[in-house]
PDB file of C-alpha atoms in Angstrom:
ATOM      1  CA  MET A 302       4.811  -3.815  47.998  1.00 56.00           C
ATOM      2  CA  ARG A 303       3.109   0.068  48.099  1.00 62.00           C
ATOM      3  CA  ARG A 304       0.443   0.721  46.031  1.00 63.00           C
ATOM      4  CA  TYR A 305       1.597   2.985  43.493  1.00 56.00           C
ATOM      5  CA  GLN A 306       3.928  -0.051  43.143  1.00 57.00           C
ATOM      6  CA  LEU A 307       1.034  -2.466  42.496  1.00 61.00           C
ATOM      7  CA  GLY A 308      -0.674   0.147  40.382  1.00 63.00           C
ATOM      8  CA  LEU A 309       2.366   0.409  38.189  1.00 63.00           C
ATOM      9  CA  LEU A 310       2.912  -3.508  38.118  1.00 66.00           C
ATOM     10  CA  ALA A 311      -0.960  -3.917  36.974  1.00 63.00           C
ATOM     11  CA  PHE A 312      -0.640  -1.304  34.232  1.00 60.00           C
ATOM     12  CA  CYS A 313       2.468  -2.862  32.836  1.00 62.00           C
ATOM     13  CA  LEU A 314       0.676  -6.383  33.247  1.00 64.00           C
ATOM     14  CA  ALA A 315      -2.300  -4.789  31.222  1.00 60.00           C
ATOM     15  CA  LEU A 316      -0.205  -3.404  28.608  1.00 58.00           C
ATOM     16  CA  VAL A 317       1.934  -6.492  27.945  1.00 61.00           C
ATOM     17  CA  LEU A 318      -1.352  -8.438  27.546  1.00 61.00           C
ATOM     18  CA  ALA A 319      -3.182  -5.632  25.320  1.00 57.00           C
ATOM     19  CA  ILE A 320       0.397  -5.933  23.189  1.00 54.00           C
ATOM     20  CA  VAL A 321       0.162 -10.089  22.996  1.00 57.00           C
ATOM     21  CA  LEU A 322      -3.609  -9.758  22.036  1.00 57.00           C
ATOM     22  CA  LEU A 323      -2.977  -7.445  19.350  1.00 53.00           C
ATOM     23  CA  PHE A 324      -0.214  -9.671  18.236  1.00 56.00           C
ATOM     24  CA  THR A 325      -2.495 -12.499  18.169  1.00 53.00           C
ATOM     25  CA  TYR A 326      -5.279 -10.559  16.356  1.00 52.00           C
ATOM     26  CA  LEU A 327      -3.362  -8.437  14.137  1.00 55.00           C
ATOM     27  CA  GLY A 328       0.192  -9.303  14.123  1.00 57.00           C
ATOM     28  CA  ARG A 329       3.377  -8.265  14.673  1.00 64.00           C
ATOM     29  CA  ALA A 330       2.492  -5.068  12.513  1.00 67.00           C
ATOM     30  CA  ALA A 331      -0.393  -3.576  15.546  1.00 64.00           C
ATOM     31  CA  ALA A 332       2.188  -4.318  18.350  1.00 60.00           C
ATOM     32  CA  ALA A 333       4.806  -2.792  17.072  1.00 67.00           C
ATOM     33  CA  MET A 334       2.730   0.251  16.282  1.00 69.00           C
ATOM     34  CA  VAL A 335       1.766   0.167  19.920  1.00 63.00           C
ATOM     35  CA  VAL A 336       5.047   0.112  21.209  1.00 60.00           C
ATOM     36  CA  ASP A 337       6.815   2.680  19.316  1.00 63.00           C
ATOM     37  CA  GLY A 338       5.876   6.274  19.859  1.00 60.00           C
ATOM     38  CA  GLU A 339       7.167   7.872  16.623  1.00 71.00           C
ATOM     39  CA  GLN A 340       4.642   5.124  14.449  1.00 74.00           C
ATOM     40  CA  ARG A 341       1.877   5.782  16.602  1.00 80.00           C
ATOM     41  CA  SER A 342       2.220   9.730  16.077  1.00 85.00           C
ATOM     42  CA  ALA A 343       3.492  10.001  12.703  1.00 92.00           C
ATOM     43  CA  PRO A 344       1.098   9.835   9.189  1.00 94.00           C
ATOM     44  CA  TYR A 345       0.763   6.202   8.072  1.00 95.00           C
ATOM     45  CA  TYR A 346      -0.580   4.847   4.657  1.00 97.00           C
ATOM     46  CA  LEU A 347      -2.703   1.927   4.302  1.00 96.00           C
ATOM     47  CA  PHE A 348      -2.843   0.195   0.543  1.00 97.00           C
ATOM     48  CA  GLN A 349      -5.824  -2.339   0.526  1.00 96.00           C
ATOM     49  CA  TRP A 350      -6.143  -4.582  -2.875  1.00 94.00           C
ATOM     50  CA  LEU A 351      -9.328  -6.495  -3.295  1.00 91.00           C
ATOM     51  CA  PRO A 352      -8.821 -10.020  -5.164  1.00 88.00           C
ATOM     52  CA  GLY A 353     -11.094 -10.661  -8.407  1.00 80.00           C
ATOM     53  CA  THR A 354     -14.594 -12.199  -7.730  1.00 64.00           C
ATOM     54  CA  ALA A 355     -17.518 -13.368  -9.266  1.00 49.00           C
ATOM     55  CA  ASP A 356     -19.587 -10.046  -8.710  1.00 53.00           C
ATOM     56  CA  THR A 357     -17.541  -7.280 -10.644  1.00 51.00           C
ATOM     57  CA  SER A 358     -20.234  -4.961 -10.512  1.00 56.00           C
ATOM     58  CA  ALA A 359     -19.827  -1.725  -9.618  1.00 59.00           C
ATOM     59  CA  GLU A 360     -22.543  -0.934  -7.172  1.00 66.00           C
ATOM     60  CA  PRO A 361     -21.427  -3.358  -4.600  1.00 73.00           C
ATOM     61  CA  ARG A 362     -17.894  -2.159  -4.905  1.00 80.00           C
ATOM     62  CA  SER A 363     -19.106   1.486  -4.198  1.00 84.00           C
ATOM     63  CA  ALA A 364     -21.397   0.581  -1.058  1.00 89.00           C
ATOM     64  CA  TYR A 365     -18.333  -1.477   0.382  1.00 90.00           C
ATOM     65  CA  GLN A 366     -15.658   1.539  -0.113  1.00 91.00           C
ATOM     66  CA  ASP A 367     -18.080   4.456   0.939  1.00 93.00           C
ATOM     67  CA  ALA A 368     -18.692   1.950   4.391  1.00 95.00           C
ATOM     68  CA  LEU A 369     -15.262   1.518   4.755  1.00 95.00           C
ATOM     69  CA  MET A 370     -14.546   5.621   4.375  1.00 96.00           C
ATOM     70  CA  ALA A 371     -16.932   6.047   6.636  1.00 96.00           C
ATOM     71  CA  VAL A 372     -15.620   3.721   9.362  1.00 95.00           C
ATOM     72  CA  ALA A 373     -11.840   5.110   8.745  1.00 96.00           C
ATOM     73  CA  ALA A 374     -12.979   8.835   9.081  1.00 96.00           C
ATOM     74  CA  VAL A 375     -13.786   8.056  12.795  1.00 95.00           C
ATOM     75  CA  ASP A 376     -10.362   7.401  13.010  1.00 95.00           C
ATOM     76  CA  GLY A 377      -8.836   9.582  10.988  1.00 96.00           C
ATOM     77  CA  GLY A 378      -8.599   8.150   7.745  1.00 97.00           C
ATOM     78  CA  SER A 379      -9.217   9.871   4.467  1.00 97.00           C
ATOM     79  CA  LEU A 380      -8.829   8.218   1.017  1.00 96.00           C
ATOM     80  CA  LEU A 381      -6.031   9.683  -0.783  1.00 96.00           C
ATOM     81  CA  TRP A 382      -5.894   6.837  -4.088  1.00 96.00           C
ATOM     82  CA  SER A 383      -8.113   4.905  -5.372  1.00 94.00           C
ATOM     83  CA  THR A 384      -8.790   2.625  -8.740  1.00 92.00           C
ATOM     84  CA  THR A 385     -11.079  -0.020  -9.924  1.00 89.00           C
ATOM     85  CA  SER A 386      -9.031  -0.642 -12.958  1.00 88.00           C
ATOM     86  CA  LEU A 387      -6.013  -2.798 -11.958  1.00 90.00           C
ATOM     87  CA  ARG A 388      -4.228  -4.965 -14.731  1.00 90.00           C
ATOM     88  CA  ARG A 389      -1.697  -7.491 -14.260  1.00 91.00           C
ATOM     89  CA  GLN A 390       1.070  -5.931 -15.985  1.00 90.00           C
ATOM     90  CA  GLY A 391       3.785  -8.484 -14.926  1.00 88.00           C
ATOM     91  CA  THR A 392       4.907 -10.940 -12.251  1.00 88.00           C
ATOM     92  CA  ARG A 393       7.515 -13.193 -10.880  1.00 87.00           C
ATOM     93  CA  SER A 394       6.049 -15.719  -8.096  1.00 85.00           C
ATOM     94  CA  ARG A 395       9.158 -18.274  -7.866  1.00 82.00           C
ATOM     95  CA  ARG A 396       9.103 -18.030  -4.080  1.00 80.00           C
ATOM     96  CA  GLY A 397       5.725 -18.226  -3.424  1.00 77.00           C
ATOM     97  CA  SER A 398       4.376 -14.846  -3.324  1.00 80.00           C
ATOM     98  CA  SER A 399       0.389 -14.298  -4.214  1.00 79.00           C
ATOM     99  CA  ARG A 400      -0.523 -15.107  -7.464  1.00 79.00           C
ATOM    100  CA  GLN A 401      -4.581 -14.164  -6.809  1.00 82.00           C
ATOM    101  CA  PRO A 402      -5.794 -11.293  -9.330  1.00 86.00           C
ATOM    102  CA  LEU A 403      -6.373  -7.912  -7.914  1.00 90.00           C
ATOM    103  CA  VAL A 404      -8.928  -6.055  -9.234  1.00 89.00           C
ATOM    104  CA  ALA A 405      -9.239  -2.791  -7.105  1.00 91.00           C
ATOM    105  CA  LEU A 406      -6.973  -0.788  -4.869  1.00 95.00           C
ATOM    106  CA  ASP A 407      -7.753   1.868  -1.777  1.00 95.00           C
ATOM    107  CA  VAL A 408      -4.780   4.407  -0.371  1.00 97.00           C
ATOM    108  CA  ILE A 409      -6.443   5.416   2.721  1.00 97.00           C
ATOM    109  CA  GLU A 410      -4.250   8.029   4.802  1.00 97.00           C
ATOM    110  CA  PHE A 411      -4.392   8.506   8.766  1.00 96.00           C
ATOM    111  CA  THR A 412      -3.212  11.285  10.509  1.00 95.00           C
ATOM    112  CA  THR A 413      -1.342   8.877  12.803  1.00 94.00           C
ATOM    113  CA  GLY A 414      -0.529   5.417  12.554  1.00 91.00           C
ATOM    114  CA  ILE A 415      -2.230   4.230  15.699  1.00 90.00           C
ATOM    115  CA  GLY A 416      -5.494   5.632  14.131  1.00 93.00           C
ATOM    116  CA  LEU A 417      -4.899   2.803  11.805  1.00 92.00           C
ATOM    117  CA  VAL A 418      -5.182  -0.102  14.913  1.00 89.00           C
ATOM    118  CA  GLN A 419      -8.105   1.759  16.371  1.00 90.00           C
ATOM    119  CA  MET A 420      -9.667   1.263  12.884  1.00 93.00           C
ATOM    120  CA  LEU A 421      -8.715  -2.492  12.587  1.00 89.00           C
ATOM    121  CA  THR A 422      -9.840  -3.242  16.057  1.00 86.00           C
ATOM    122  CA  ASN A 423     -13.129  -1.258  15.509  1.00 88.00           C
ATOM    123  CA  SER A 424     -15.833  -3.730  15.832  1.00 90.00           C
ATOM    124  CA  GLU A 425     -17.717  -2.008  12.702  1.00 94.00           C
ATOM    125  CA  PHE A 426     -14.656  -2.305  10.612  1.00 93.00           C
ATOM    126  CA  ARG A 427     -14.786  -6.278  11.813  1.00 90.00           C
ATOM    127  CA  GLU A 428     -18.541  -6.467  10.560  1.00 93.00           C
ATOM    128  CA  LEU A 429     -17.631  -5.070   7.478  1.00 93.00           C
ATOM    129  CA  ASP A 430     -14.585  -6.743   6.581  1.00 90.00           C
ATOM    130  CA  ALA A 431     -16.442 -10.097   7.227  1.00 91.00           C
ATOM    131  CA  THR A 432     -19.013  -9.173   4.621  1.00 90.00           C
ATOM    132  CA  LEU A 433     -15.992  -9.502   1.765  1.00 89.00           C
ATOM    133  CA  PRO A 434     -16.411 -12.864  -0.073  1.00 87.00           C
ATOM    134  CA  LEU A 435     -12.620 -12.946  -0.041  1.00 87.00           C
ATOM    135  CA  MET A 436     -10.078 -11.111   1.828  1.00 87.00           C
ATOM    136  CA  PRO A 437      -8.369  -8.331   0.656  1.00 91.00           C
ATOM    137  CA  LEU A 438      -4.571  -8.078   0.724  1.00 92.00           C
ATOM    138  CA  ARG A 439      -3.315  -5.131   3.273  1.00 94.00           C
ATOM    139  CA  ALA A 440       0.251  -3.103   3.613  1.00 94.00           C
ATOM    140  CA  GLY A 441       0.925  -0.631   5.219  1.00 93.00           C
ATOM    141  CA  THR A 442       4.181   2.324   4.924  1.00 94.00           C
ATOM    142  CA  ALA A 443       4.970   5.317   6.854  1.00 93.00           C
ATOM    143  CA  ALA A 444       6.943   6.909   4.033  1.00 94.00           C
ATOM    144  CA  PRO A 445       4.959   9.670   2.521  1.00 95.00           C
ATOM    145  CA  PRO A 446       4.305   9.873  -1.302  1.00 96.00           C
ATOM    146  CA  ARG A 447       6.639  12.571  -3.180  1.00 90.00           C
ATOM    147  CA  ASP A 448       4.848  13.407  -5.959  1.00 88.00           C
ATOM    148  CA  LEU A 449       1.808  11.514  -6.269  1.00 95.00           C
ATOM    149  CA  ASP A 450      -1.178  12.537  -8.952  1.00 95.00           C
ATOM    150  CA  PRO A 451      -4.066  10.201  -8.740  1.00 93.00           C
ATOM    151  CA  THR A 452      -5.127  11.086 -12.368  1.00 93.00           C
ATOM    152  CA  ALA A 453      -2.032  10.125 -13.951  1.00 95.00           C
ATOM    153  CA  PRO A 454      -1.066   6.705 -15.328  1.00 95.00           C
ATOM    154  CA  ALA A 455       0.700   4.548 -13.152  1.00 96.00           C
ATOM    155  CA  LEU A 456       2.790   1.354 -12.507  1.00 96.00           C
ATOM    156  CA  PHE A 457       2.471  -0.077  -8.705  1.00 97.00           C
ATOM    157  CA  ILE A 458       5.349  -2.370  -7.998  1.00 94.00           C
ATOM    158  CA  LEU A 459       5.586  -4.501  -5.481  1.00 94.00           C
ATOM    159  CA  PHE A 460       8.568  -6.570  -5.034  1.00 92.00           C
ATOM    160  CA  GLU A 461      10.930  -8.323  -2.894  1.00 91.00           C
ATOM    161  CA  ASP A 462      14.127  -7.032  -2.586  1.00 88.00           C
ATOM    162  CA  LEU A 463      16.837  -9.021  -1.431  1.00 87.00           C
ATOM    163  CA  SER A 464      19.688  -6.661  -1.274  1.00 80.00           C
ATOM    164  CA  GLY A 465      19.350  -5.886   2.282  1.00 72.00           C
ATOM    165  CA  ALA A 466      20.738  -2.627   1.237  1.00 64.00           C
ATOM    166  CA  SER A 467      18.669   0.551   2.633  1.00 56.00           C
ATOM    167  CA  ALA A 468      19.010   2.584  -0.303  1.00 55.00           C
ATOM    168  CA  SER A 469      19.039  -0.079  -3.494  1.00 64.00           C
ATOM    169  CA  ALA A 470      20.223   0.212  -6.669  1.00 63.00           C
ATOM    170  CA  LEU A 471      17.154  -1.474  -7.703  1.00 71.00           C
ATOM    171  CA  VAL A 472      14.746   1.553  -7.323  1.00 72.00           C
ATOM    172  CA  ASP A 473      17.787   3.998  -8.248  1.00 72.00           C
ATOM    173  CA  PRO A 474      16.894   5.784 -11.357  1.00 69.00           C
ATOM    174  CA  ARG A 475      20.527   6.855 -11.758  1.00 69.00           C
ATOM    175  CA  GLY A 476      21.915   3.295 -10.939  1.00 67.00           C
ATOM    176  CA  ARG A 477      22.219   0.161 -13.132  1.00 66.00           C
ATOM    177  CA  GLY A 478      18.423  -1.203 -11.807  1.00 76.00           C
ATOM    178  CA  TRP A 479      15.482  -1.289 -14.018  1.00 82.00           C
ATOM    179  CA  LEU A 480      14.706   2.547 -13.603  1.00 89.00           C
ATOM    180  CA  ARG A 481      17.287   3.660 -15.639  1.00 85.00           C
ATOM    181  CA  ALA A 482      15.592   4.733 -18.801  1.00 90.00           C
ATOM    182  CA  LEU A 483      12.786   6.318 -16.721  1.00 92.00           C
ATOM    183  CA  ALA A 484      13.656   9.807 -17.369  1.00 90.00           C
ATOM    184  CA  ALA A 485      14.003   9.195 -20.835  1.00 92.00           C
ATOM    185  CA  HIS A 486      10.473   8.504 -21.340  1.00 94.00           C
ATOM    186  CA  GLY A 487       8.984  11.832 -19.064  1.00 93.00           C
ATOM    187  CA  GLY A 488       8.609   9.037 -15.773  1.00 94.00           C
ATOM    188  CA  ARG A 489       8.989   9.676 -12.489  1.00 93.00           C
ATOM    189  CA  VAL A 490       8.816   7.805  -9.203  1.00 93.00           C
ATOM    190  CA  SER A 491       5.926   9.445  -7.029  1.00 95.00           C
ATOM    191  CA  TRP A 492       6.402   6.751  -4.311  1.00 96.00           C
ATOM    192  CA  GLN A 493       8.549   4.131  -2.922  1.00 92.00           C
ATOM    193  CA  GLY A 494       9.042   2.859   0.882  1.00 92.00           C
ATOM    194  CA  ASP A 495       9.390  -0.564   2.559  1.00 91.00           C
ATOM    195  CA  LEU A 496       5.897  -2.503   3.291  1.00 92.00           C
ATOM    196  CA  THR A 497       4.728  -4.216   6.553  1.00 90.00           C
ATOM    197  CA  TRP A 498       1.806  -6.573   5.878  1.00 90.00           C
ATOM    198  CA  TRP A 499      -1.216  -5.948   8.035  1.00 88.00           C
ATOM    199  CA  GLY A 500      -3.497  -8.997   8.698  1.00 80.00           C
ATOM    200  CA  THR A 501      -2.058 -11.093   6.339  1.00 78.00           C
ATOM    201  CA  GLU A 502       1.624 -12.168   4.964  1.00 77.00           C
ATOM    202  CA  ALA A 503       2.997 -11.641   1.402  1.00 86.00           C
ATOM    203  CA  ILE A 504       6.634 -11.728   0.382  1.00 89.00           C
ATOM    204  CA  TRP A 505       6.925  -8.627  -1.127  1.00 93.00           C
ATOM    205  CA  ASN A 506       8.759  -6.229   1.189  1.00 91.00           C
ATOM    206  CA  ARG A 507       8.763  -3.046  -0.948  1.00 92.00           C
ATOM    207  CA  PHE A 508       6.901  -0.699  -3.270  1.00 95.00           C
ATOM    208  CA  LEU A 509       7.409   1.277  -5.982  1.00 93.00           C
ATOM    209  CA  VAL A 510       4.543   3.877  -7.718  1.00 96.00           C
ATOM    210  CA  LEU A 511       5.766   4.983 -11.223  1.00 96.00           C
ATOM    211  CA  GLN A 512       3.719   7.786 -13.102  1.00 97.00           C
ATOM    212  CA  PHE A 513       4.578   9.040 -16.550  1.00 96.00           C
ATOM    213  CA  ALA A 514       2.825  11.781 -18.222  1.00 91.00           C
ATOM    214  CA  GLN A 515       0.915   9.813 -21.128  1.00 91.00           C
ATOM    215  CA  PRO A 516       0.182   6.575 -21.073  1.00 92.00           C
ATOM    216  CA  ASP A 517       2.563   5.895 -24.636  1.00 93.00           C
ATOM    217  CA  ALA A 518       5.620   7.022 -22.734  1.00 95.00           C
ATOM    218  CA  LEU A 519       4.545   4.133 -19.940  1.00 94.00           C
ATOM    219  CA  GLU A 520       4.559   1.833 -23.099  1.00 94.00           C
ATOM    220  CA  ARG A 521       7.679   2.994 -24.174  1.00 94.00           C
ATOM    221  CA  TRP A 522       9.485   2.712 -21.136  1.00 94.00           C
ATOM    222  CA  LEU A 523       8.461  -0.828 -20.592  1.00 92.00           C
ATOM    223  CA  ARG A 524       9.276  -1.945 -24.216  1.00 93.00           C
ATOM    224  CA  ASP A 525      12.663  -0.134 -23.718  1.00 93.00           C
ATOM    225  CA  PRO A 526      15.596  -2.385 -24.110  1.00 92.00           C
ATOM    226  CA  ASP A 527      17.457  -0.221 -21.060  1.00 89.00           C
ATOM    227  CA  THR A 528      14.489  -1.259 -18.723  1.00 90.00           C
ATOM    228  CA  ARG A 529      14.727  -4.934 -19.839  1.00 88.00           C
ATOM    229  CA  THR A 530      18.467  -4.899 -19.150  1.00 87.00           C
ATOM    230  CA  GLY A 531      18.514  -2.943 -16.300  1.00 85.00           C
ATOM    231  CA  ARG A 532      16.041  -5.533 -14.549  1.00 83.00           C
ATOM    232  CA  ALA A 533      18.087  -8.235 -15.602  1.00 84.00           C
ATOM    233  CA  LEU A 534      21.346  -6.985 -14.160  1.00 82.00           C
ATOM    234  CA  VAL A 535      19.637  -6.823 -10.276  1.00 81.00           C
ATOM    235  CA  SER A 536      17.993  -9.982 -11.140  1.00 81.00           C
ATOM    236  CA  ARG A 537      19.889 -12.068  -8.135  1.00 82.00           C
ATOM    237  CA  GLU A 538      18.724  -9.117  -5.802  1.00 85.00           C
ATOM    238  CA  LEU A 539      14.888  -8.996  -7.030  1.00 85.00           C
ATOM    239  CA  GLY A 540      13.043 -11.653  -5.655  1.00 88.00           C
ATOM    240  CA  ASP A 541       9.307 -12.343  -6.468  1.00 91.00           C
ATOM    241  CA  PHE A 542       7.710  -8.975  -7.912  1.00 91.00           C
ATOM    242  CA  LEU A 543       4.271  -7.735  -9.269  1.00 92.00           C
ATOM    243  CA  ILE A 544       3.572  -4.895 -11.056  1.00 93.00           C
ATOM    244  CA  LEU A 545      -0.089  -3.745 -11.586  1.00 95.00           C
ATOM    245  CA  ARG A 546      -0.798  -1.124 -13.939  1.00 95.00           C
ATOM    246  CA  ILE A 547      -3.503   1.965 -13.278  1.00 95.00           C
ATOM    247  CA  PRO A 548      -4.857   3.772 -16.026  1.00 93.00           C
ATOM    248  CA  ALA A 549      -5.199   7.450 -16.068  1.00 91.00           C
ATOM    249  CA  GLN A 550      -8.562   8.699 -13.910  1.00 82.00           C
ATOM    250  CA  THR A 551     -11.138  11.180 -14.654  1.00 71.00           C
ATOM    251  CA  GLY A 552     -13.578  12.976 -13.432  1.00 53.00           C
ATOM    252  CA  VAL A 553     -11.686  13.480  -9.998  1.00 50.00           C
ATOM    253  CA  ALA A 554     -12.481  16.889  -8.347  1.00 43.00           C
ATOM    254  CA  ALA A 555      -9.491  18.834  -6.544  1.00 40.00           C
ATOM    255  CA  ASP A 556      -9.045  18.830  -2.549  1.00 44.00           C
ATOM    256  CA  GLU A 557      -8.126  21.966  -1.428  1.00 38.00           C
ATOM    257  CA  ARG A 558      -5.949  20.524   1.871  1.00 38.00           C
ATOM    258  CA  SER A 559      -3.521  18.264  -0.151  1.00 38.00           C
ATOM    259  CA  ALA A 560      -3.863  19.861  -3.710  1.00 39.00           C
ATOM    260  CA  LEU A 561      -4.596  16.202  -4.738  1.00 40.00           C
ATOM    261  CA  PRO A 562      -7.567  14.963  -6.617  1.00 38.00           C
ATOM    262  CA  ASP A 563      -9.912  14.294  -3.953  1.00 40.00           C
ATOM    263  CA  THR A 564     -11.262  10.440  -4.400  1.00 37.00           C
ATOM    264  CA  ARG A 565     -13.198  11.085  -1.364  1.00 37.00           C
ATOM    265  CA  GLN A 566     -15.625  13.353  -3.311  1.00 36.00           C
ATOM    266  CA  ILE A 567     -15.851  11.238  -6.469  1.00 34.00           C
ATOM    267  CA  ARG A 568     -14.549   7.668  -7.551  1.00 35.00           C
ATOM    268  CA  PRO A 569     -12.434   7.861 -10.277  1.00 37.00           C
ATOM    269  CA  GLY A 570     -14.369   6.417 -13.515  1.00 38.00           C
ATOM    270  CA  SER A 571     -17.393   7.936 -12.338  1.00 36.00           C
ATOM    271  CA  ALA A 572     -19.240  10.840 -13.803  1.00 35.00           C
ATOM    272  CA  SER A 573     -18.120  14.653 -12.976  1.00 31.00           C
TER     273      SER A 573
END
């Protein structure tokens, strides 16, 4: 065998070994990211939910978030959305989905998908992760936000779509699903897509972010009989779900890059 053939064989073996190690270390999502050139180079969004703990003071949370974003920035990550005011609005856990309380959410945008893999394998990140009393839930998506306003009241819905359809009626405001009364209350779908879980396994496979101009509009939509009827109509296609309520955020500066509030500078709820 010639020298260049040996070199090529060694490279392929090293690549396979790296993928196996990533699969063992971070799971299927990381291995898929490495081998998929389109995923590697496209923007990617990481959702991180922190479970509730006995220590709910703002200071440890603030220090952790600052450290997390410093590590993420090295690999092209920036904080797109953040809240420490999550409240469970509704849930169904018949098929074994997580029941733990979630108290905070960070959404980190990476300029490339491979940047997320690099962060998760970074020793500084692993050391920071080890300081958490409970492991967070982490999921990601390549679907970009449509019209996300991090200051507006929102519902973040994690759900199990059993329909198997790429354009499910569950999330079509014009269809027979639970969003059919959304426009009547001034609500909008600001983000939706498939979920890929990183380091943890959860049964929810899709997510949906609904936003409203005012909190009372959100309340009216939840109480609307069409909303409840629509969810009942698609019940067979809807597995477990979790609805997290996010209140309106204040004291957020504008981000010139994205025209979104810059949660990297001022955390929601902090003084302006």
